[in-house]
Coordinates of C-alpha atoms in Angstrom, one line a residue:
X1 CA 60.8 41.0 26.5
X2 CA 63.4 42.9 25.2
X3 CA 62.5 45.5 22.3
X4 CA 63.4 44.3 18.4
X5 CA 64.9 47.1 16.4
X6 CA 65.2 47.8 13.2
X7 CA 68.1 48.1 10.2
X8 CA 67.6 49.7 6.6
X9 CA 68.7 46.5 4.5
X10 CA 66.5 43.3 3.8
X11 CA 64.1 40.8 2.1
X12 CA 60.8 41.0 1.7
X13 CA 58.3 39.7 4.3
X14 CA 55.4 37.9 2.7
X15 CA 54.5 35.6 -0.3
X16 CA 51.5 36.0 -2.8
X17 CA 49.4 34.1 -5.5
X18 CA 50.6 35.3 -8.7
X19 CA 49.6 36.6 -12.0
X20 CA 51.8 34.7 -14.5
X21 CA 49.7 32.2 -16.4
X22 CA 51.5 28.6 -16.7
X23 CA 51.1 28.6 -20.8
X24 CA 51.9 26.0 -23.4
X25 CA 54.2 27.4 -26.0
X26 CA 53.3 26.0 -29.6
X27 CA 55.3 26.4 -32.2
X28 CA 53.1 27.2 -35.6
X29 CA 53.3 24.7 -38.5
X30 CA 54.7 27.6 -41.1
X31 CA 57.4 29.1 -39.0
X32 CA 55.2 32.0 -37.5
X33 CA 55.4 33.4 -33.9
X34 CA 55.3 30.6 -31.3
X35 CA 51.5 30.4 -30.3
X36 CA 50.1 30.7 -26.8
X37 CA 47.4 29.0 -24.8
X38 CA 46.3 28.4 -21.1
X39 CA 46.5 25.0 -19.7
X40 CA 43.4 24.2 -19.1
X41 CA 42.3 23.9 -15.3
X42 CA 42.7 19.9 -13.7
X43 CA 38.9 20.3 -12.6
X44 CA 39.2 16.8 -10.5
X45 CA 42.1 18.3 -8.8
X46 CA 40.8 21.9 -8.5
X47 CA 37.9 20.1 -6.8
X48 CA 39.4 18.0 -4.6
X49 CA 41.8 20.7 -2.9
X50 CA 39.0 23.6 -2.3
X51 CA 36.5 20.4 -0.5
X52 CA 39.6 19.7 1.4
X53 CA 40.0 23.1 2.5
X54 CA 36.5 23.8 3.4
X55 CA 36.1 20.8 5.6
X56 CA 39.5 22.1 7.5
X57 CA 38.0 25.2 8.0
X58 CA 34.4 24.4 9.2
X59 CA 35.3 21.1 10.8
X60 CA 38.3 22.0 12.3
X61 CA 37.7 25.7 12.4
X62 CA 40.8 26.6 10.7
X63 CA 41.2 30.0 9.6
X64 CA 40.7 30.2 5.8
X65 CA 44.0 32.5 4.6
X66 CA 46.2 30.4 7.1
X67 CA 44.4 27.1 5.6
X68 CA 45.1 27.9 2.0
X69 CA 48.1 29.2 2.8
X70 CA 49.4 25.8 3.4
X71 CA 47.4 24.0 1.4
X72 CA 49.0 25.8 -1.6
X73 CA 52.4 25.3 -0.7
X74 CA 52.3 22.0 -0.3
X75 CA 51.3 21.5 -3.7
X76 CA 53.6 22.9 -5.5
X77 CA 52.8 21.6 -8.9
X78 CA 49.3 22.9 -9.4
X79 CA 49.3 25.7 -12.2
X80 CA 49.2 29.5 -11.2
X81 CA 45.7 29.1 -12.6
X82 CA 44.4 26.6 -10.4
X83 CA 46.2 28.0 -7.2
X84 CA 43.4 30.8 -8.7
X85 CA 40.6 28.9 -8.9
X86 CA 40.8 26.8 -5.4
X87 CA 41.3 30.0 -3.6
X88 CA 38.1 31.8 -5.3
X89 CA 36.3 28.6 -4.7
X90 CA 36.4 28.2 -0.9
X91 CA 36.3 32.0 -0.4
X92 CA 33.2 31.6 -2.6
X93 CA 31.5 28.9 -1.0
X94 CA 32.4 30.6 2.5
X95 CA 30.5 33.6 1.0
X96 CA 27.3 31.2 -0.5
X97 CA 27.3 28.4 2.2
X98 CA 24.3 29.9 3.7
X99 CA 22.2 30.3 0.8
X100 CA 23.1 27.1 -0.6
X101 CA 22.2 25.4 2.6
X102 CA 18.5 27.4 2.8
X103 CA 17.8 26.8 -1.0
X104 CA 18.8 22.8 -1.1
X105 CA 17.1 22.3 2.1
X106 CA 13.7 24.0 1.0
X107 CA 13.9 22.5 -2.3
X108 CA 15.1 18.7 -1.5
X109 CA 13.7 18.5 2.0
X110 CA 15.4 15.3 3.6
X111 CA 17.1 13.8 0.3
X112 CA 19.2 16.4 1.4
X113 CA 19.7 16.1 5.2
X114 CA 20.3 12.6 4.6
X115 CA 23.7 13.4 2.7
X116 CA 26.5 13.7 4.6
X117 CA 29.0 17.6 5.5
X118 CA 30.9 16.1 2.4
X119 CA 28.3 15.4 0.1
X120 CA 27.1 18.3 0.8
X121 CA 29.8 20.3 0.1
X122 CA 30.7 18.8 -3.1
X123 CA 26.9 19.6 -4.4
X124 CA 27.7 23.4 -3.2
X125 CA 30.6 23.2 -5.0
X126 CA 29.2 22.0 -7.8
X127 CA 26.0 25.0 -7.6
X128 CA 28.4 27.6 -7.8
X129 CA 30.2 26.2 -10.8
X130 CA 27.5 25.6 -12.4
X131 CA 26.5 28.9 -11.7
X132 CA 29.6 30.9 -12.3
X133 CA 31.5 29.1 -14.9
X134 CA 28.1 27.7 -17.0
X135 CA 28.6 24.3 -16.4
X136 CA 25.4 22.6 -17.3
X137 CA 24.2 21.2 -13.7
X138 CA 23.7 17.7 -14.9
X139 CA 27.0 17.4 -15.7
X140 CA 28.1 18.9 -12.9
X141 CA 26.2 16.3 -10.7
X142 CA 28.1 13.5 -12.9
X143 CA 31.4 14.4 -13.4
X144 CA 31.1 15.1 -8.9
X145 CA 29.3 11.5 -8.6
X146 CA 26.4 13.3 -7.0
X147 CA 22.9 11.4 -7.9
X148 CA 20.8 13.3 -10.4
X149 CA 18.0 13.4 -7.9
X150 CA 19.5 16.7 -6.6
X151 CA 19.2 18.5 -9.9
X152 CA 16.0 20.1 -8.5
X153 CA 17.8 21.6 -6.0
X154 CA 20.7 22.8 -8.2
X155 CA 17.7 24.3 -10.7
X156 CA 16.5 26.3 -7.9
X157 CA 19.5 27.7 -6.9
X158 CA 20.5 28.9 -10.9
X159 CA 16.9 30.3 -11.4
X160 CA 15.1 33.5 -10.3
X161 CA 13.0 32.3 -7.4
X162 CA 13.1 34.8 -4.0
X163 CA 15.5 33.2 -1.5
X164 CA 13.7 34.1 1.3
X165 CA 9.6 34.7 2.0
X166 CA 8.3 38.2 1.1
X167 CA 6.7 38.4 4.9
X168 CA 9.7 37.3 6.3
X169 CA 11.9 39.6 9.0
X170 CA 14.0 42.1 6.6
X171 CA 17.0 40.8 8.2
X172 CA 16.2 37.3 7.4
X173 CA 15.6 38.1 4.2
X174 CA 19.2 39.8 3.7
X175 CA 20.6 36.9 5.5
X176 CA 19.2 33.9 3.4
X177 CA 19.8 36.5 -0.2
X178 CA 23.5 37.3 1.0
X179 CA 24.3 34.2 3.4
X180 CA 25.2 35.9 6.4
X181 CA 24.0 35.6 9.8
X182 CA 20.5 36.9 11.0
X183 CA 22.4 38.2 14.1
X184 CA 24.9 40.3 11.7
X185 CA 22.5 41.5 9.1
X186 CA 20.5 42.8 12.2
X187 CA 23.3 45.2 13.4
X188 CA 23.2 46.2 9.8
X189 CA 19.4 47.3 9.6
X190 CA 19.7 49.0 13.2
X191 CA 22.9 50.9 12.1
X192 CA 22.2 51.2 8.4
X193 CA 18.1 50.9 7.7
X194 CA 17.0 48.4 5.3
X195 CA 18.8 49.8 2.2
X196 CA 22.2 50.5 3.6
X197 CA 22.1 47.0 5.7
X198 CA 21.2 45.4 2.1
X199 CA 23.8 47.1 0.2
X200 CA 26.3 46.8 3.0
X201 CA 25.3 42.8 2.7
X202 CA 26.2 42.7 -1.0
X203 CA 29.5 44.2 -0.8
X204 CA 30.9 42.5 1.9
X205 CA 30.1 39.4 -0.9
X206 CA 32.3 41.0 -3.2
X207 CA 36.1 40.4 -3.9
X208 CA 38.4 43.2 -1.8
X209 CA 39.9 45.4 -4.2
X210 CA 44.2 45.2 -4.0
X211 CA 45.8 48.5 -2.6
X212 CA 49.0 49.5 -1.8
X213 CA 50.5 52.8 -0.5
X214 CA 53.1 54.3 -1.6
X215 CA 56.2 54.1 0.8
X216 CA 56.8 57.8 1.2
X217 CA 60.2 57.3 2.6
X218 CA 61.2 55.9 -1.1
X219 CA 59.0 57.5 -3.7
X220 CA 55.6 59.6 -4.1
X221 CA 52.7 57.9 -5.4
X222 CA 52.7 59.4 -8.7
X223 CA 56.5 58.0 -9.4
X224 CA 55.3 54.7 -7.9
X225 CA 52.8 53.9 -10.6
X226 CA 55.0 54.9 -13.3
X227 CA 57.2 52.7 -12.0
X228 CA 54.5 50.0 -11.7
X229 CA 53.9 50.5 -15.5
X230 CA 57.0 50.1 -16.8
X231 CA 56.6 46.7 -14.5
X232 CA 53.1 45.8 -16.6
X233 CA 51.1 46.4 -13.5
X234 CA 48.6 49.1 -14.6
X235 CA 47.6 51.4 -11.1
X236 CA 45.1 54.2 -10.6
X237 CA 45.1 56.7 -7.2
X238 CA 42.7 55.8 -4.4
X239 CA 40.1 57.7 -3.9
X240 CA 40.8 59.5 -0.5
X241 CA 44.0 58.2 0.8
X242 CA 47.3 60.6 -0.5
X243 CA 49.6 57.2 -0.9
X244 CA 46.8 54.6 -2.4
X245 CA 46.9 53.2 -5.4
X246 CA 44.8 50.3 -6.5
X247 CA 46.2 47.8 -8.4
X248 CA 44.1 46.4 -11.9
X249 CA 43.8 43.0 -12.6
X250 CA 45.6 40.0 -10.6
X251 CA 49.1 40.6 -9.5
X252 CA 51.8 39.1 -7.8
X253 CA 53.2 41.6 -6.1
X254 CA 55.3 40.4 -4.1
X255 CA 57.5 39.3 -7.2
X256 CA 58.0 43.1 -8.3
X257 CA 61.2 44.3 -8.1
X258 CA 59.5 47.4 -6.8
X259 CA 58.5 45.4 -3.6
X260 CA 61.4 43.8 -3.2
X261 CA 62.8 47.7 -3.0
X262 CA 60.6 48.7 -0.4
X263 CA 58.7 50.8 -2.9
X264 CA 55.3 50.0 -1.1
X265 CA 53.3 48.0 1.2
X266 CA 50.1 46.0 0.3
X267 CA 47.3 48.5 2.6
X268 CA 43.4 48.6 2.2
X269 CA 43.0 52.0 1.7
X270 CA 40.9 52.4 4.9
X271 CA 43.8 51.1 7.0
X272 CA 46.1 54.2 5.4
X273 CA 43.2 56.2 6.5
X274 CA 43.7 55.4 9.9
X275 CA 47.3 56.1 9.5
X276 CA 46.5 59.5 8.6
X277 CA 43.6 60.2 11.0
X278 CA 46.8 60.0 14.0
X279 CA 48.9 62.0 11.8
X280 CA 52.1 61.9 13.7
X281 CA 55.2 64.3 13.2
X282 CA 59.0 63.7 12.8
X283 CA 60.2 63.5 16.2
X284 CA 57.5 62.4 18.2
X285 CA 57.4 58.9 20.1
X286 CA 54.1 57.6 18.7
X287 CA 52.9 54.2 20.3
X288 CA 50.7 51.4 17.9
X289 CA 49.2 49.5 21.1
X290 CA 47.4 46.8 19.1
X291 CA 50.8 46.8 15.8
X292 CA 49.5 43.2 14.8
X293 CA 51.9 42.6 11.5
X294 CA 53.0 46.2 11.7
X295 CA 51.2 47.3 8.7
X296 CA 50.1 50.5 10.4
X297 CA 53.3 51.3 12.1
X298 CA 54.7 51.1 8.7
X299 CA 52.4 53.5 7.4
X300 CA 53.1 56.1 11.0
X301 CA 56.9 55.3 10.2
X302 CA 56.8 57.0 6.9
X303 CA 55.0 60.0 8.5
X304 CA 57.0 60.7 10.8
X305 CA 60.1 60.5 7.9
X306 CA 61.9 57.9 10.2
X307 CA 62.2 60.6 12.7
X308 CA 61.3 60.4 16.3
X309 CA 60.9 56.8 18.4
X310 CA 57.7 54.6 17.1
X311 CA 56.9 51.3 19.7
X312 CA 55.0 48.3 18.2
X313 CA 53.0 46.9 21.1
X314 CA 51.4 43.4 20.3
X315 CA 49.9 40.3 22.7
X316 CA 50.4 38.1 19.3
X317 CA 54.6 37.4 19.4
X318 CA 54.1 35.4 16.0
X319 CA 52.5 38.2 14.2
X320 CA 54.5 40.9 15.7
X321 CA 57.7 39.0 14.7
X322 CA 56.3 39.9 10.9
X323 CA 57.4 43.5 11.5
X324 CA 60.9 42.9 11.9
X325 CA 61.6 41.9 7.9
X326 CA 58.9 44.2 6.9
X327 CA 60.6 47.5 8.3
X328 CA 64.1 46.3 6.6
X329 CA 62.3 46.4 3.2
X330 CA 60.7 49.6 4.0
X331 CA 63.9 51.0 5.2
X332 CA 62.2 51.8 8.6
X333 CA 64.5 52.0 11.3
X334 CA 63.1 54.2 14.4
X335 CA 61.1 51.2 15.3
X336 CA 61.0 49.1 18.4
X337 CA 58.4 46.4 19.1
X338 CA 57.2 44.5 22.5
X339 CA 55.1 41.5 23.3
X340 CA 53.4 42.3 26.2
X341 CA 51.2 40.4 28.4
X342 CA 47.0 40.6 28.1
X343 CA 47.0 41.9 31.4
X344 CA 48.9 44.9 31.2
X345 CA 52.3 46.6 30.4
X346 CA 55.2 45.5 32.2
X347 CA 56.4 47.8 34.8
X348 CA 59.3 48.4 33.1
X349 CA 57.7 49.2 29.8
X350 CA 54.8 51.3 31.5
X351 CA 57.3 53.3 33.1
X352 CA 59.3 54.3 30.3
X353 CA 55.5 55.0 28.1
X354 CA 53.6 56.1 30.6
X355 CA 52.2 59.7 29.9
X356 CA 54.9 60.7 27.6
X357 CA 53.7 59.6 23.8
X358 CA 52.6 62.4 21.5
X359 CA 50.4 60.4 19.9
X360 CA 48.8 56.2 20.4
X361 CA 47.0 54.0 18.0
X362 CA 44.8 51.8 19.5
X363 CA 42.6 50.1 16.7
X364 CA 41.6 47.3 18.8
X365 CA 40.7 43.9 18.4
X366 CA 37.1 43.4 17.2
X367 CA 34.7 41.1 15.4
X368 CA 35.6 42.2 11.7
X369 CA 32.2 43.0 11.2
X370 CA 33.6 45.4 8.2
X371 CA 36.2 43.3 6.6
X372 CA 33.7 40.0 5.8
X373 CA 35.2 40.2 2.0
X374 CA 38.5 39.8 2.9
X375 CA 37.6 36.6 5.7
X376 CA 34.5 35.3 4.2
X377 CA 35.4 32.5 7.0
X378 CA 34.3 34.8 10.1
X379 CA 30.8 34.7 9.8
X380 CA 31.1 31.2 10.3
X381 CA 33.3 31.9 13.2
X382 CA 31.6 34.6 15.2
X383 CA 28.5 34.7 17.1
X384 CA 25.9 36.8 18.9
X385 CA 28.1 37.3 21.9
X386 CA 30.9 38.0 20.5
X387 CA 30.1 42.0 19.6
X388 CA 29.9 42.1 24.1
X389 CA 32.6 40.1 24.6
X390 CA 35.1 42.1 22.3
X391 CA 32.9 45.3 23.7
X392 CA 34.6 44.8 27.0
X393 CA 38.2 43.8 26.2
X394 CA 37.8 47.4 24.1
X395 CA 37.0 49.3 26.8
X396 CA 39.8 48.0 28.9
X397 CA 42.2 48.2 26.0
X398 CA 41.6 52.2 25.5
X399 CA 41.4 53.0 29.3
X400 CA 45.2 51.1 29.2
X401 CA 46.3 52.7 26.1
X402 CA 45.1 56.5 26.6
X403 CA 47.1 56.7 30.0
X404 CA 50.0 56.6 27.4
X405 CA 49.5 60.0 25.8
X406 CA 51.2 63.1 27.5
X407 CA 48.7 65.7 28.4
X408 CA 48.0 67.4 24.5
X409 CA 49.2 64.4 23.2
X410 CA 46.6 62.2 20.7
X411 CA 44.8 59.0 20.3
X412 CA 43.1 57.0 17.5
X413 CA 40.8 54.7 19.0
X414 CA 39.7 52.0 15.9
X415 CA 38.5 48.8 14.8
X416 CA 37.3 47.2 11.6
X417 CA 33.7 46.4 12.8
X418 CA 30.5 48.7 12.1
X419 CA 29.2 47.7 15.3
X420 CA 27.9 50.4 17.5
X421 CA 28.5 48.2 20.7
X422 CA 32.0 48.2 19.7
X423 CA 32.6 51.8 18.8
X424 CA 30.8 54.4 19.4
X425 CA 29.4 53.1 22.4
X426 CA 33.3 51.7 23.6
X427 CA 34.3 55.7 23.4
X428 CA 31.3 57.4 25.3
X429 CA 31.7 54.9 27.8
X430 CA 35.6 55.2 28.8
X431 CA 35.1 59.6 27.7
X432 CA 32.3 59.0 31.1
X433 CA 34.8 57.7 32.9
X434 CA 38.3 59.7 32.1
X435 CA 37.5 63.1 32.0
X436 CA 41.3 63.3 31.1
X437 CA 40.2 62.7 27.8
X438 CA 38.1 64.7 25.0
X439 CA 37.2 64.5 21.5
X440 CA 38.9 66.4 18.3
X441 CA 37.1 66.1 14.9
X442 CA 38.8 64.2 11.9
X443 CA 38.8 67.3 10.5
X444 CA 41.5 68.7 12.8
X445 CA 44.0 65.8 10.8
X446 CA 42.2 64.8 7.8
X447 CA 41.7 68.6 6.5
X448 CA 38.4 70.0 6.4
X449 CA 38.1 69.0 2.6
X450 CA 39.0 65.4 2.9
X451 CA 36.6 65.2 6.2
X452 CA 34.0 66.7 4.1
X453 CA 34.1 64.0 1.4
X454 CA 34.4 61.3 3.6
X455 CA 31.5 62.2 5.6
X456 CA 33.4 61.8 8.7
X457 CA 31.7 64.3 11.9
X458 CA 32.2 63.7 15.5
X459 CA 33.4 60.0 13.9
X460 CA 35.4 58.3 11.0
X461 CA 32.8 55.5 9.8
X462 CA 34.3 54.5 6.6
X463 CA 31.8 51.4 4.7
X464 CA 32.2 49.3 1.6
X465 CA 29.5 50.4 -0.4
X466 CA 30.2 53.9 0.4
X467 CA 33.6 54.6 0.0
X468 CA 35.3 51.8 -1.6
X469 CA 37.6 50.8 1.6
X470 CA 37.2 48.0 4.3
X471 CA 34.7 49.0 6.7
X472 CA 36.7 51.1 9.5
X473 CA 35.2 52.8 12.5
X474 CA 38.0 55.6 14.6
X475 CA 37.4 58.3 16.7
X476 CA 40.4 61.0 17.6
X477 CA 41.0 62.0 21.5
X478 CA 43.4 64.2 23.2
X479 CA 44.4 63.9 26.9
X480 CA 44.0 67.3 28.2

């Protein structure tokens, strides 16, 4: 397929959820200052829309962003509020479905079974509220016209009582407490030990902080969050990554005028990480292998100062296509992007690539093992096979890639899963087999300093409950 290229003017690529409050204004009865309140939340209709998007996703196996997504857009009357509150829902009960489902079933035995995936959904539902807004749970049964005979069951849930049996498997306990998988939270005992796996568990339950980075090519990240305040966003720097900011509160980014400007791109903090592990230079041709939306190439486009040739390689043609508008904003314009087949690079293509990029990003496809709190949907999704079968599309995909580096040249082989089977274990097994290829240390890109503090070795393992990011796994290669 021919390559798309880039210009420096355009709009902006994506939508968002906003901020801004739908308010009554009232005027006060004396002449004062106009007085203002919320609207309060339509719970019926709040309701309604999150059951409806949870029976897409697990009946249908929707995916939950897409699913919302649309759901949200076609109705286009609900306040920014309740936009709020059905997204937090279903991304809630996502999160709690398992422990729900354990608790209700222990407690209610077949009063429970008996109800059908609706009913049952509508009595989660009405747990967590109960739970999270203090909703008394009788009410809650009522105003849901669930039958009160479940109000054990919703008692149990809101009190103190163990989740799981004190002899029971530690990764069955974490599983039932923190409504994963037994399969996942076993990967995270083996790679983690009990406490790790545990706290690992817990914050892969929580909300995903917001971070952007700073679009170098426009403005430092200092100058971006004054310009964020004077916008009423308040910002503070990211821990490890130079361009990171995290954004307080809930925002609408995408309405900033800074966005619209190209000022920055919405980037887990990990991801920039990755951007920096490859650290390309102006002029080099660096190759993204797996570019996805682009939101990495972005991030090696600003490196490289818009200098040099950068190829966005992507089997997905839909979600490469996102790149195009995206650059524009950014001002990015020494991009090119491909859809190629699963099977390999065309001739063509591999001919012009082939042993001539200075530097290749692979950060392969993978199970998402790390990034649960941004797709709460995927442990519904996956299962135990699914850490091989990605396991062996990895290995093929960095065998592929690597040939693309010049002799000296680098590689960043990644993926957003804390897997062994998909990391570690991927990049000894292709190193066995291509002794073309060798390890560097972070350090040699990162900085000593910055390695140091990330605890990054012979690997980059970047975790949740460590560091703050998405959970990220990368090694750096060279071809000799």
């Amino acid at each position: 397929m021919a390559a798309k290229r880039g210009v420096k003017a355009g709009r902006p690529g994506g939508r968002g959820t906003g901020r801004r409050f739908d308010r009554k204004s009232t005027r006060a009865q004396l002449g004062g200052p106009a007085e203002v309140r919320p609207r309060p939340l339509r719970e019926d209709l709040v309701r309604a829309l999150a059951l409806e998007a949870l029976a897409a996703i697990r009946d249908e196996g929707r995916v939950a962003d897409r699913t919302l997504d649309h759901l949200l857009h076609r109705e286009r009357r609900l306040y920014a509020a309740e936009r709020r509150a059905v997204a937090e829902a279903v991304y809630g009960l996502l999160r709690a479905e398992g422990r729900l489902h354990h608790v209700f079933e222990r407690t209610l035995g077949g009063e429970y079974l008996a109800l059908s995936p609706a009913a049952r959904r509508a009595l989660w539902y009405e747990a967590l509220r109960a739970k999270e807004r203090g909703v008394d749970p009788a009410r809650a049964l009522a105003e849901a016209g669930l039958s009160a005979a479940l109000l054990p069951g919703l008692d149990a849930f809101l009190g103190e009582e163990p989740v799981a049996a004190a002899d029971a498997p530690v990764e069955e306990r974490i599983a039932l407490e923190e409504g994963l998988p037994t399969w996942m939270t076993a990967i995270f005992v083996r790679q983690l030990g009990e406490e790790g796996a545990r706290d690992l568990a817990a914050a892969l339950n929580e909300r995903a902080p917001l971070t952007i980075r700073a679009n170098r090519l426009h403005v430092e990240r200092e100058a971006l969050a004054r310009r964020l305040e004077a916008e009423g966003v308040a910002s503070t720097p990211t821990r490890f990554a130079a361009d990171g900011l995290h954004v307080e509160g809930r925002v609408n980014l995408f309405g900033l005028p800074s966005f619209r400007e190209g000022l920055f791109e919405i980037q887990d903090e990990g991801s920039q990480l990755l951007a920096a592990l490859l650290d390309p230079r102006p002029g080099w041709l660096t190759i993204d292998a797996c570019a996805g939306a682009g939101g990495k190439t972005l991030a090696l486009a600003a490196s490289m100062r818009n200098k040099g040739r950068l190829v966005a390689l992507d089997v997905d043609g839909r979600r490469l296509s996102q790149l195009g508008p995206r650059a524009r904003r950014a001002g990015v314009h020494n991009w090119e992007a491909h859809v190629v087949p699963e099977d390999g690079l065309p001739a063509e293509l591999s001919a012009r690539l082939s042993g001539k990029a200075d530097a290749v990003l692979v950060d392969a496809p993978c199970t998402g093992l790390g990034v649960l709190r941004r797709n709460p949907d995927a442990r519904h999704r996956l299962d135990e096979g699914s850490v091989a079968r990605f396991a062996s599309l990895q290995r093929a995909l960095l065998h592929r890639y690597a040939s693309l580096a010049k002799p000296g040249g680098r590689i960043v082989y990644a993926t957003c899963s804390v897997a062994a089977e998909e990391n570690e274990e991927v990049v000894e097994a292709v190193l066995a087999e291509r002794p073309d290829l060798e390890f560097l240390p972070p350090s040699t890109t990162l900085g000593e300093e910055l390695a140091e503090r990330l605890g990054a070795g012979r690997y980059l393992r970047l975790l949740p409950h460590v560091h703050g990011t998405d959970g990220f796994f990368a090694a750096l290669l060279r071809r000799r």
